[in-house]
Short mmCIF file of C-alpha atoms and ligand atoms in Angstrom, two decimals:
data_model
loop_
_atom_site.label_atom_id
_atom_site.label_comp_id
_atom_site.label_asym_id
_atom_site.label_seq_id
_atom_site.Cartn_x
_atom_site.Cartn_y
_atom_site.Cartn_z
CA MET A 1 34.08 -23.52 -7.69
CA ASN A 2 32.25 -20.72 -9.42
CA ARG A 3 31.94 -20.28 -13.26
CA ARG A 4 34.91 -17.96 -13.41
CA GLN A 5 37.23 -20.25 -11.37
CA LEU A 6 36.15 -23.21 -13.54
CA LEU A 7 36.91 -21.38 -16.73
CA ALA A 8 40.26 -20.23 -15.38
CA ALA A 9 41.12 -23.90 -14.66
CA LEU A 10 40.53 -24.99 -18.27
CA PRO A 11 43.59 -25.28 -20.74
CA GLY A 12 43.94 -22.16 -22.85
CA ALA A 13 41.53 -20.59 -20.47
CA ALA A 14 42.73 -17.09 -21.17
CA MET A 15 41.19 -16.97 -24.65
CA THR A 16 38.29 -19.41 -23.79
CA ALA A 17 37.42 -17.44 -20.67
CA LEU A 18 37.53 -13.92 -22.11
CA PRO A 19 34.41 -14.13 -24.27
CA LEU A 20 32.48 -16.09 -21.61
CA VAL A 21 33.62 -13.86 -18.82
CA ALA A 22 32.94 -10.88 -21.18
CA GLU A 23 29.54 -12.44 -21.97
CA ALA A 24 29.00 -12.97 -18.17
CA GLN A 25 29.79 -9.33 -17.55
CA THR A 26 27.36 -8.32 -20.39
CA VAL A 27 24.67 -10.39 -18.80
CA GLU A 28 25.37 -8.77 -15.43
CA ARG A 29 25.66 -5.31 -16.87
CA THR A 30 22.09 -5.16 -18.29
CA LEU A 31 19.92 -2.15 -17.83
CA LYS A 32 17.34 -4.27 -15.93
CA GLY A 33 20.05 -5.84 -13.78
CA LEU A 34 21.69 -2.54 -12.87
CA ALA A 35 18.26 -0.91 -12.11
CA SER A 36 16.95 -3.81 -10.02
CA ALA A 37 20.20 -3.86 -8.03
CA LYS A 38 19.04 -0.51 -6.73
CA GLY A 39 15.35 -1.48 -6.34
CA LEU A 40 14.47 0.42 -9.60
CA LEU A 41 12.59 -0.85 -12.68
CA TYR A 42 13.75 -0.41 -16.25
CA GLY A 43 11.64 -1.01 -19.31
CA ALA A 44 10.64 0.33 -22.64
CA ALA A 45 7.76 0.92 -25.11
CA VAL A 46 7.01 -1.44 -28.00
CA ALA A 47 4.45 -1.78 -30.78
CA ASN A 48 3.36 -5.11 -32.35
CA TRP A 49 4.51 -4.01 -35.79
CA GLN A 50 8.06 -3.69 -34.40
CA SER A 51 8.29 -6.89 -32.31
CA ASP A 52 6.55 -8.94 -34.97
CA ARG A 53 9.39 -8.36 -37.45
CA ASP A 54 12.46 -8.05 -35.37
CA ALA A 55 13.99 -10.95 -33.39
CA LEU A 56 16.87 -8.70 -32.29
CA LEU A 57 14.38 -6.33 -30.77
CA ARG A 58 12.71 -9.18 -28.94
CA ARG A 59 16.04 -10.49 -27.66
CA THR A 60 17.18 -7.02 -26.49
CA PHE A 61 13.85 -6.63 -24.69
CA SER A 62 14.37 -10.03 -23.02
CA ARG A 63 17.92 -9.20 -21.91
CA GLN A 64 17.61 -5.57 -20.97
CA CYS A 65 14.08 -4.89 -19.83
CA ALA A 66 11.94 -5.79 -16.79
CA ALA A 67 8.79 -4.04 -18.16
CA VAL A 68 7.05 -3.05 -21.38
CA VAL A 69 4.43 -0.50 -22.28
CA PRO A 70 2.22 -0.67 -25.47
CA GLU A 71 3.19 2.35 -27.63
CA TRP A 72 -0.06 2.30 -29.54
CA GLU A 73 -2.23 -0.81 -29.14
CA MET A 74 -4.00 -0.01 -25.84
CA LYS A 75 -5.46 3.33 -26.99
CA TRP A 76 -9.27 3.63 -27.01
CA GLY A 77 -9.59 4.23 -30.71
CA ILE A 78 -7.72 0.90 -31.41
CA ILE A 79 -9.84 -1.12 -28.98
CA GLU A 80 -13.30 0.13 -29.59
CA GLY A 81 -13.62 1.71 -33.01
CA THR A 82 -17.31 0.68 -32.98
CA ARG A 83 -19.13 1.28 -29.79
CA GLY A 84 -19.66 -1.85 -27.75
CA GLN A 85 -17.49 -3.98 -30.08
CA ARG A 86 -14.29 -4.14 -28.06
CA ASN A 87 -11.32 -5.91 -29.64
CA TYR A 88 -8.44 -6.49 -27.32
CA SER A 89 -6.50 -8.66 -29.69
CA ALA A 90 -3.69 -6.15 -30.44
CA PRO A 91 -2.93 -5.18 -26.77
CA ASP A 92 -3.32 -8.78 -25.76
CA ARG A 93 -0.39 -9.65 -28.10
CA ILE A 94 1.70 -7.16 -26.20
CA VAL A 95 0.73 -8.71 -22.93
CA SER A 96 1.54 -12.20 -24.21
CA PHE A 97 4.85 -10.90 -25.62
CA ALA A 98 5.60 -9.57 -22.10
CA SER A 99 4.70 -12.83 -20.31
CA SER A 100 6.79 -14.92 -22.69
CA HIS A 101 9.71 -12.59 -21.93
CA ARG A 102 8.96 -12.32 -18.23
CA LEU A 103 8.20 -8.57 -18.45
CA ALA A 104 5.77 -6.56 -16.34
CA VAL A 105 3.27 -4.53 -18.39
CA ARG A 106 2.27 -0.88 -17.91
CA GLY A 107 -1.19 0.03 -19.07
CA HIS A 108 -1.16 3.09 -21.30
CA PRO A 109 -3.49 5.13 -21.59
CA ALA A 110 -6.96 4.59 -20.14
CA ILE A 111 -8.14 8.22 -20.84
CA TRP A 112 -6.32 10.34 -23.36
CA HIS A 113 -7.69 13.10 -25.65
CA ARG A 114 -5.97 11.59 -28.71
CA ASN A 115 -6.78 8.31 -30.65
CA LEU A 116 -10.30 8.42 -29.44
CA PRO A 117 -13.05 6.43 -31.29
CA ARG A 118 -14.95 8.87 -33.52
CA TRP A 119 -18.29 8.13 -31.61
CA VAL A 120 -16.94 9.25 -28.15
CA ASP A 121 -17.64 12.96 -28.43
CA GLY A 122 -21.30 12.49 -29.40
CA ALA A 123 -21.78 9.75 -26.78
CA LEU A 124 -20.27 12.03 -24.05
CA LYS A 125 -22.62 14.83 -25.07
CA THR A 126 -25.73 12.73 -24.69
CA GLU A 127 -24.76 10.20 -22.02
CA GLY A 128 -22.07 11.91 -19.99
CA GLU A 129 -19.92 10.04 -17.49
CA THR A 130 -21.37 6.56 -18.36
CA VAL A 131 -19.11 6.53 -21.44
CA ILE A 132 -15.87 6.68 -19.49
CA VAL A 133 -17.17 4.46 -16.77
CA GLU A 134 -17.87 1.66 -19.32
CA HIS A 135 -14.46 2.16 -20.99
CA ILE A 136 -12.32 2.22 -17.91
CA ARG A 137 -14.22 -0.56 -16.15
CA ASP A 138 -13.95 -2.89 -19.23
CA LEU A 139 -10.30 -2.10 -19.90
CA LEU A 140 -9.17 -2.65 -16.31
CA THR A 141 -11.30 -5.65 -15.76
CA HIS A 142 -9.94 -7.16 -18.98
CA TYR A 143 -6.34 -6.73 -17.68
CA LYS A 144 -7.03 -7.41 -13.99
CA GLY A 145 -4.17 -9.55 -12.54
CA LYS A 146 -1.97 -8.83 -15.63
CA ILE A 147 -1.39 -5.12 -15.31
CA THR A 148 -0.71 -3.22 -12.06
CA SER A 149 0.80 0.13 -13.10
CA TRP A 150 -1.60 2.26 -15.18
CA ASP A 151 -1.66 5.62 -16.87
CA ILE A 152 -5.25 6.31 -15.97
CA VAL A 153 -5.31 9.86 -17.27
CA ASN A 154 -2.83 11.13 -19.86
CA GLU A 155 -1.95 14.79 -20.75
CA ALA A 156 -4.99 16.61 -19.22
CA ILE A 157 -2.97 19.81 -18.89
CA GLU A 158 -2.56 22.39 -21.66
CA PRO A 159 -1.83 25.98 -20.45
CA LYS A 160 -2.18 27.25 -24.12
CA ASP A 161 -5.88 26.28 -24.09
CA GLY A 162 -6.57 29.10 -21.64
CA GLN A 163 -8.88 27.08 -19.43
CA PRO A 164 -9.11 27.43 -15.62
CA ASP A 165 -6.28 25.62 -13.91
CA SER A 166 -4.63 25.15 -17.31
CA LEU A 167 -6.71 22.11 -18.10
CA ARG A 168 -6.75 20.88 -21.64
CA ASN A 169 -9.87 21.86 -23.49
CA SER A 170 -10.67 18.15 -24.37
CA VAL A 171 -14.01 16.45 -24.99
CA PHE A 172 -13.78 15.18 -21.43
CA LEU A 173 -13.52 18.65 -19.96
CA ARG A 174 -16.20 20.03 -22.20
CA HIS A 175 -18.75 17.33 -21.54
CA LEU A 176 -17.88 16.23 -17.98
CA GLY A 177 -16.33 19.28 -16.31
CA PRO A 178 -13.01 19.47 -14.47
CA ASP A 179 -13.74 16.82 -11.91
CA TYR A 180 -13.61 14.07 -14.69
CA ILE A 181 -10.00 13.60 -13.72
CA ALA A 182 -10.70 12.67 -10.12
CA ARG A 183 -13.67 10.49 -11.33
CA CYS A 184 -11.35 8.52 -13.65
CA PHE A 185 -9.20 7.49 -10.70
CA GLU A 186 -12.22 6.54 -8.58
CA ILE A 187 -13.73 4.46 -11.50
CA ALA A 188 -10.36 2.77 -12.06
CA ALA A 189 -10.04 1.97 -8.32
CA GLN A 190 -13.46 0.38 -8.34
CA ALA A 191 -12.66 -1.67 -11.34
CA ASP A 192 -9.41 -2.97 -9.97
CA PRO A 193 -8.51 -1.97 -6.43
CA GLY A 194 -5.01 -3.55 -6.85
CA ILE A 195 -3.62 -1.05 -9.43
CA GLN A 196 -1.11 1.72 -9.07
CA ALA A 197 -2.88 4.58 -10.86
CA PHE A 198 -0.75 7.31 -12.36
CA TYR A 199 -1.40 10.78 -13.89
CA ASN A 200 0.97 10.89 -16.91
CA GLU A 201 2.16 14.23 -18.38
CA TYR A 202 4.82 15.61 -20.71
CA GLY A 203 6.73 18.96 -20.66
CA LEU A 204 7.79 19.00 -16.99
CA TYR A 205 11.59 18.95 -17.34
CA HIS A 206 13.02 21.94 -19.16
CA ASN A 207 13.76 25.24 -17.58
CA ASP A 208 11.83 27.37 -20.05
CA ALA A 209 8.44 29.13 -19.99
CA PRO A 210 6.28 26.26 -21.33
CA ASP A 211 7.59 23.63 -19.03
CA THR A 212 7.59 26.05 -16.02
CA ALA A 213 3.95 26.70 -16.57
CA ARG A 214 3.17 22.97 -16.95
CA ARG A 215 4.99 22.09 -13.81
CA ALA A 216 2.99 24.62 -11.78
CA ALA A 217 -0.30 23.38 -13.35
CA VAL A 218 0.51 19.78 -12.67
CA LEU A 219 1.41 20.41 -9.08
CA LYS A 220 -1.88 22.27 -8.65
CA LEU A 221 -3.84 19.45 -10.24
CA LEU A 222 -2.07 16.74 -8.12
CA ALA A 223 -2.75 18.75 -4.97
CA LYS A 224 -6.40 19.11 -5.87
CA LEU A 225 -6.71 15.37 -6.65
CA LYS A 226 -5.19 14.58 -3.25
CA SER A 227 -7.53 17.01 -1.51
CA GLN A 228 -10.44 15.31 -3.30
CA GLY A 229 -9.29 11.97 -2.01
CA ALA A 230 -8.79 10.64 -5.55
CA PRO A 231 -7.02 7.23 -5.30
CA ILE A 232 -3.92 8.33 -7.31
CA TYR A 233 -0.65 6.48 -6.68
CA GLY A 234 1.79 8.57 -8.69
CA LEU A 235 2.88 10.96 -11.37
CA GLY A 236 4.20 9.70 -14.66
CA ILE A 237 6.77 12.11 -16.03
CA GLN A 238 7.05 11.29 -19.67
CA GLY A 239 10.65 12.48 -20.26
CA HIS A 240 10.51 13.53 -23.96
CA LEU A 241 13.65 15.75 -23.55
CA THR A 242 15.10 17.95 -26.26
CA VAL A 243 18.94 18.74 -26.48
CA GLY A 244 19.28 22.51 -26.74
CA ARG A 245 16.38 23.30 -24.43
CA PRO A 246 17.49 24.48 -20.93
CA PHE A 247 17.61 22.07 -18.06
CA ASN A 248 18.20 23.23 -14.44
CA PRO A 249 18.91 20.37 -12.08
CA SER A 250 17.86 22.15 -8.93
CA THR A 251 14.53 23.39 -10.50
CA PHE A 252 13.71 19.83 -11.56
CA ALA A 253 14.84 18.42 -8.23
CA SER A 254 12.57 20.73 -6.26
CA PHE A 255 9.62 19.89 -8.59
CA LEU A 256 10.22 16.18 -7.84
CA ARG A 257 10.39 16.93 -4.11
CA GLU A 258 7.05 18.77 -4.26
CA VAL A 259 5.41 15.89 -6.04
CA ALA A 260 6.86 13.42 -3.38
CA ALA A 261 5.71 15.71 -0.55
CA LEU A 262 2.16 15.05 -1.78
CA GLY A 263 2.69 11.42 -0.91
CA LEU A 264 2.97 10.41 -4.50
CA LYS A 265 5.39 8.09 -6.31
CA ILE A 266 7.01 8.95 -9.63
CA MET A 267 7.82 6.97 -12.83
CA ILE A 268 9.75 8.31 -15.73
CA THR A 269 7.47 6.79 -18.34
CA GLU A 270 8.55 7.73 -21.90
CA LEU A 271 12.25 8.85 -21.87
CA ASP A 272 13.79 9.73 -25.11
CA ILE A 273 16.18 12.56 -25.97
CA ASP A 274 15.41 14.44 -29.21
CA ASP A 275 18.57 15.68 -31.10
CA ARG A 276 16.73 17.37 -34.00
CA ARG A 277 18.41 20.67 -33.26
CA LEU A 278 21.96 19.35 -33.52
CA THR A 279 24.03 19.67 -36.57
CA GLN A 280 27.25 18.19 -35.25
CA THR A 281 28.85 14.87 -36.11
CA ILE A 282 27.03 11.70 -35.10
CA SER A 283 29.48 11.00 -32.27
CA GLU A 284 29.12 14.59 -30.97
CA ARG A 285 25.38 14.32 -31.15
CA ASP A 286 25.57 11.08 -29.21
CA ARG A 287 27.72 12.64 -26.58
CA LEU A 288 25.34 15.55 -26.13
CA VAL A 289 22.32 13.24 -25.85
CA ALA A 290 24.19 11.12 -23.21
CA GLU A 291 25.18 14.26 -21.34
CA MET A 292 21.49 15.38 -21.13
CA ALA A 293 20.53 11.88 -20.03
CA THR A 294 23.11 12.02 -17.24
CA GLN A 295 21.98 15.45 -16.03
CA PHE A 296 18.31 14.40 -16.10
CA LEU A 297 18.79 10.89 -14.57
CA THR A 298 21.19 12.03 -11.83
CA VAL A 299 18.43 14.32 -10.49
CA ALA A 300 15.48 11.90 -11.20
CA LEU A 301 17.04 8.79 -9.61
CA ASP A 302 18.32 10.75 -6.59
CA GLU A 303 14.64 11.30 -5.60
CA ARG A 304 13.61 8.25 -3.67
CA ALA A 305 10.00 8.59 -4.80
CA VAL A 306 11.09 7.77 -8.38
CA GLU A 307 10.49 3.96 -8.72
CA GLY A 308 11.93 3.49 -12.18
CA LEU A 309 11.97 4.50 -15.82
CA LEU A 310 10.93 3.38 -19.29
CA THR A 311 12.42 4.57 -22.47
CA TRP A 312 9.99 5.26 -25.33
CA GLY A 313 11.53 2.39 -27.23
CA LEU A 314 14.96 0.75 -27.34
CA SER A 315 16.31 1.49 -30.79
CA ASP A 316 16.34 4.76 -32.95
CA LYS A 317 15.10 2.43 -35.72
CA TYR A 318 11.54 2.28 -34.26
CA SER A 319 11.35 5.72 -32.50
CA TRP A 320 8.22 7.80 -33.07
CA LEU A 321 10.68 10.65 -33.74
CA ASN A 322 11.82 8.76 -36.90
CA SER A 323 8.43 7.56 -38.09
CA THR A 324 7.32 8.43 -41.56
CA THR A 325 4.61 10.66 -40.24
CA ASN A 326 6.93 12.43 -37.86
CA GLN A 327 10.39 13.03 -39.51
CA THR A 328 12.23 15.25 -37.00
CA ARG A 329 15.53 15.69 -38.83
CA THR A 330 15.95 17.13 -42.35
CA ASP A 331 19.56 15.99 -43.05
CA GLY A 332 18.70 12.39 -43.84
CA THR A 333 20.03 11.03 -40.58
CA MET A 334 17.97 9.43 -37.84
CA ASN A 335 17.07 11.23 -34.65
CA ARG A 336 19.45 9.41 -32.24
CA CYS A 337 17.03 9.60 -29.32
CA LEU A 338 17.21 6.15 -27.74
CA PRO A 339 19.79 3.88 -26.00
CA TYR A 340 20.47 1.70 -29.16
CA ASP A 341 21.18 2.78 -32.75
CA GLU A 342 19.31 1.35 -35.66
CA LYS A 343 21.65 -1.68 -35.75
CA PHE A 344 21.07 -2.24 -32.01
CA ASP A 345 24.56 -1.13 -31.00
CA ARG A 346 24.69 0.38 -27.64
CA LYS A 347 25.20 4.18 -27.74
CA PRO A 348 26.58 6.58 -25.10
CA PHE A 349 22.93 7.07 -24.02
CA TRP A 350 22.92 3.37 -22.99
CA PHE A 351 26.05 3.79 -20.90
CA ALA A 352 24.63 6.99 -19.34
CA LEU A 353 21.53 4.96 -18.32
CA ALA A 354 23.80 2.18 -16.93
CA ASP A 355 25.95 4.63 -14.96
CA ALA A 356 22.93 6.47 -13.58
CA PHE A 357 21.47 3.20 -12.25
CA ASN A 358 24.89 2.30 -10.87
CA ARG A 359 25.07 5.68 -9.04
CA ALA A 360 21.53 5.79 -7.88
CA PRO A 361 20.81 5.38 -4.18
CA ARG A 362 19.38 1.96 -3.34
CA ARG A 363 15.55 1.96 -2.77
O1 LIG B 1 0.36 0.76 -37.37
C1 LIG B 1 -0.49 1.57 -38.11
C2 LIG B 1 -0.55 1.20 -39.54
O2 LIG B 1 -1.02 -0.19 -39.64
C3 LIG B 1 -1.28 2.10 -40.39
O3 LIG B 1 -1.21 1.81 -41.75
C4 LIG B 1 -0.77 3.53 -40.11
C5 LIG B 1 -1.71 4.51 -40.88
O4 LIG B 1 -1.47 5.83 -40.31
O5 LIG B 1 -0.85 3.85 -38.71
C6 LIG B 1 -0.04 3.00 -37.99
O6 LIG B 1 -0.23 3.40 -36.64
C7 LIG B 1 0.51 4.44 -36.19
C8 LIG B 1 1.06 4.04 -34.81
O7 LIG B 1 1.75 5.19 -34.13
C9 LIG B 1 2.11 2.85 -35.04
O8 LIG B 1 2.76 2.59 -33.94
C10 LIG B 1 -0.34 5.70 -36.07
O9 LIG B 1 -0.68 6.21 -37.39
C11 LIG B 1 0.38 6.83 -35.32
O10 LIG B 1 -0.56 7.85 -35.09
C12 LIG B 1 0.85 6.26 -33.98
O11 LIG B 1 1.48 7.27 -33.36
C13 LIG B 1 1.71 7.03 -31.92
C14 LIG B 1 1.23 8.33 -31.17
O12 LIG B 1 1.55 8.15 -29.76
C15 LIG B 1 -0.31 8.43 -31.30
O13 LIG B 1 -0.96 7.33 -30.72
C16 LIG B 1 3.20 6.93 -31.73
O14 LIG B 1 3.70 5.71 -32.31
C17 LIG B 1 3.56 6.93 -30.22
O15 LIG B 1 4.93 6.94 -29.99
C18 LIG B 1 2.98 8.18 -29.54
O16 LIG B 1 3.15 8.05 -28.11
C19 LIG B 1 2.69 9.14 -27.33
C20 LIG B 1 2.20 8.52 -26.01
O17 LIG B 1 1.18 7.57 -26.27
C21 LIG B 1 1.76 9.62 -25.08
N1 LIG B 1 2.80 10.59 -24.82
C22 LIG B 1 3.36 11.14 -26.08
C23 LIG B 1 3.85 10.09 -27.01
C24 LIG B 1 4.44 10.67 -28.34
O18 LIG B 1 3.46 11.40 -28.98
#
């Protein structure tokens, strides 16, 4: 006799059963459950300052997520403000939060032009590649056996910088030359041969000039990395979408196909859906956010090379788009960009995610 039959056999079972059966259905219909039923991963980003204070956030992570990515703590400037004095206590807390909630951890980011320690520019100028070798080696060795999926290089493309191949004019490009990207993947593989090394990028989804240019540049970079034999596993497509910017399903689908044709896997690594341009009612805004989620996820999850997705947080309450330093709406309401609202009620975005996992082809 299974749980449902047992409940049905109890006196007054109808009322008793409903909440438990409903609870049973809630447990079954979790984002991680629906994703894993199709061989997909679902997770989200978190920062210590959020999980420290919010038991509901921790519980929602535990129920809904199979993975977590540090939103802030694993960035170079947080770990090694003073050269040679590495302090992993902040990212270690995310890793222990993950293990206590049985979550996988994504490493993010090993090499990024932002949040660098102040000393890095000068050190690169005088010592060159040694600087990134020491950082990548120490970071990946520290997390060996705890983190498999890594954003090894983050956001190295910026067409507006006018550099050859639309590379970002970063301290790394200036001091190490364009092959620093391939070298980062080689150094990472030497540090931990067991990782899945991703190149992670934003602005690859909308059907407008900036994203069209970025898609072309990223494809060119990935093809070059493959021709150089760089040990790259996949492309991280961040997924910071904006309602009101154009999205063409067939354009995005062919981009995914071209990435997969290079022999690469794909993760949607930082999904959120910015509604700053919308002036409608809350429920209409939520409907439009969910509609864009459905359009985007239908294409993304139809591509077998896509192995899963992480949203850049769970609740609007903690989104970077609502942080004090990044207020994206001027009408006093929150940007409703994530699956849960500030009270952790599921929004239409949540159901769009659930339905997309439900409709996705099994891996
Ligand atoms: O927590 C400290 C606080 O103690 C301190 O008083 C305060 C002083 O400014 O800073 C707080 O840290 C902030 C941190 O977010 C908290 O999570 C930093 O100022 C702020 O710069 C940092 O912003 C993060 C940003 O990356 C820069 O690292 C955002 O939360 C994070 O969402 C954003 O994430 C990036 C991805 O890593 C890469 N892709 C784009 C994405 C959005 O920009």
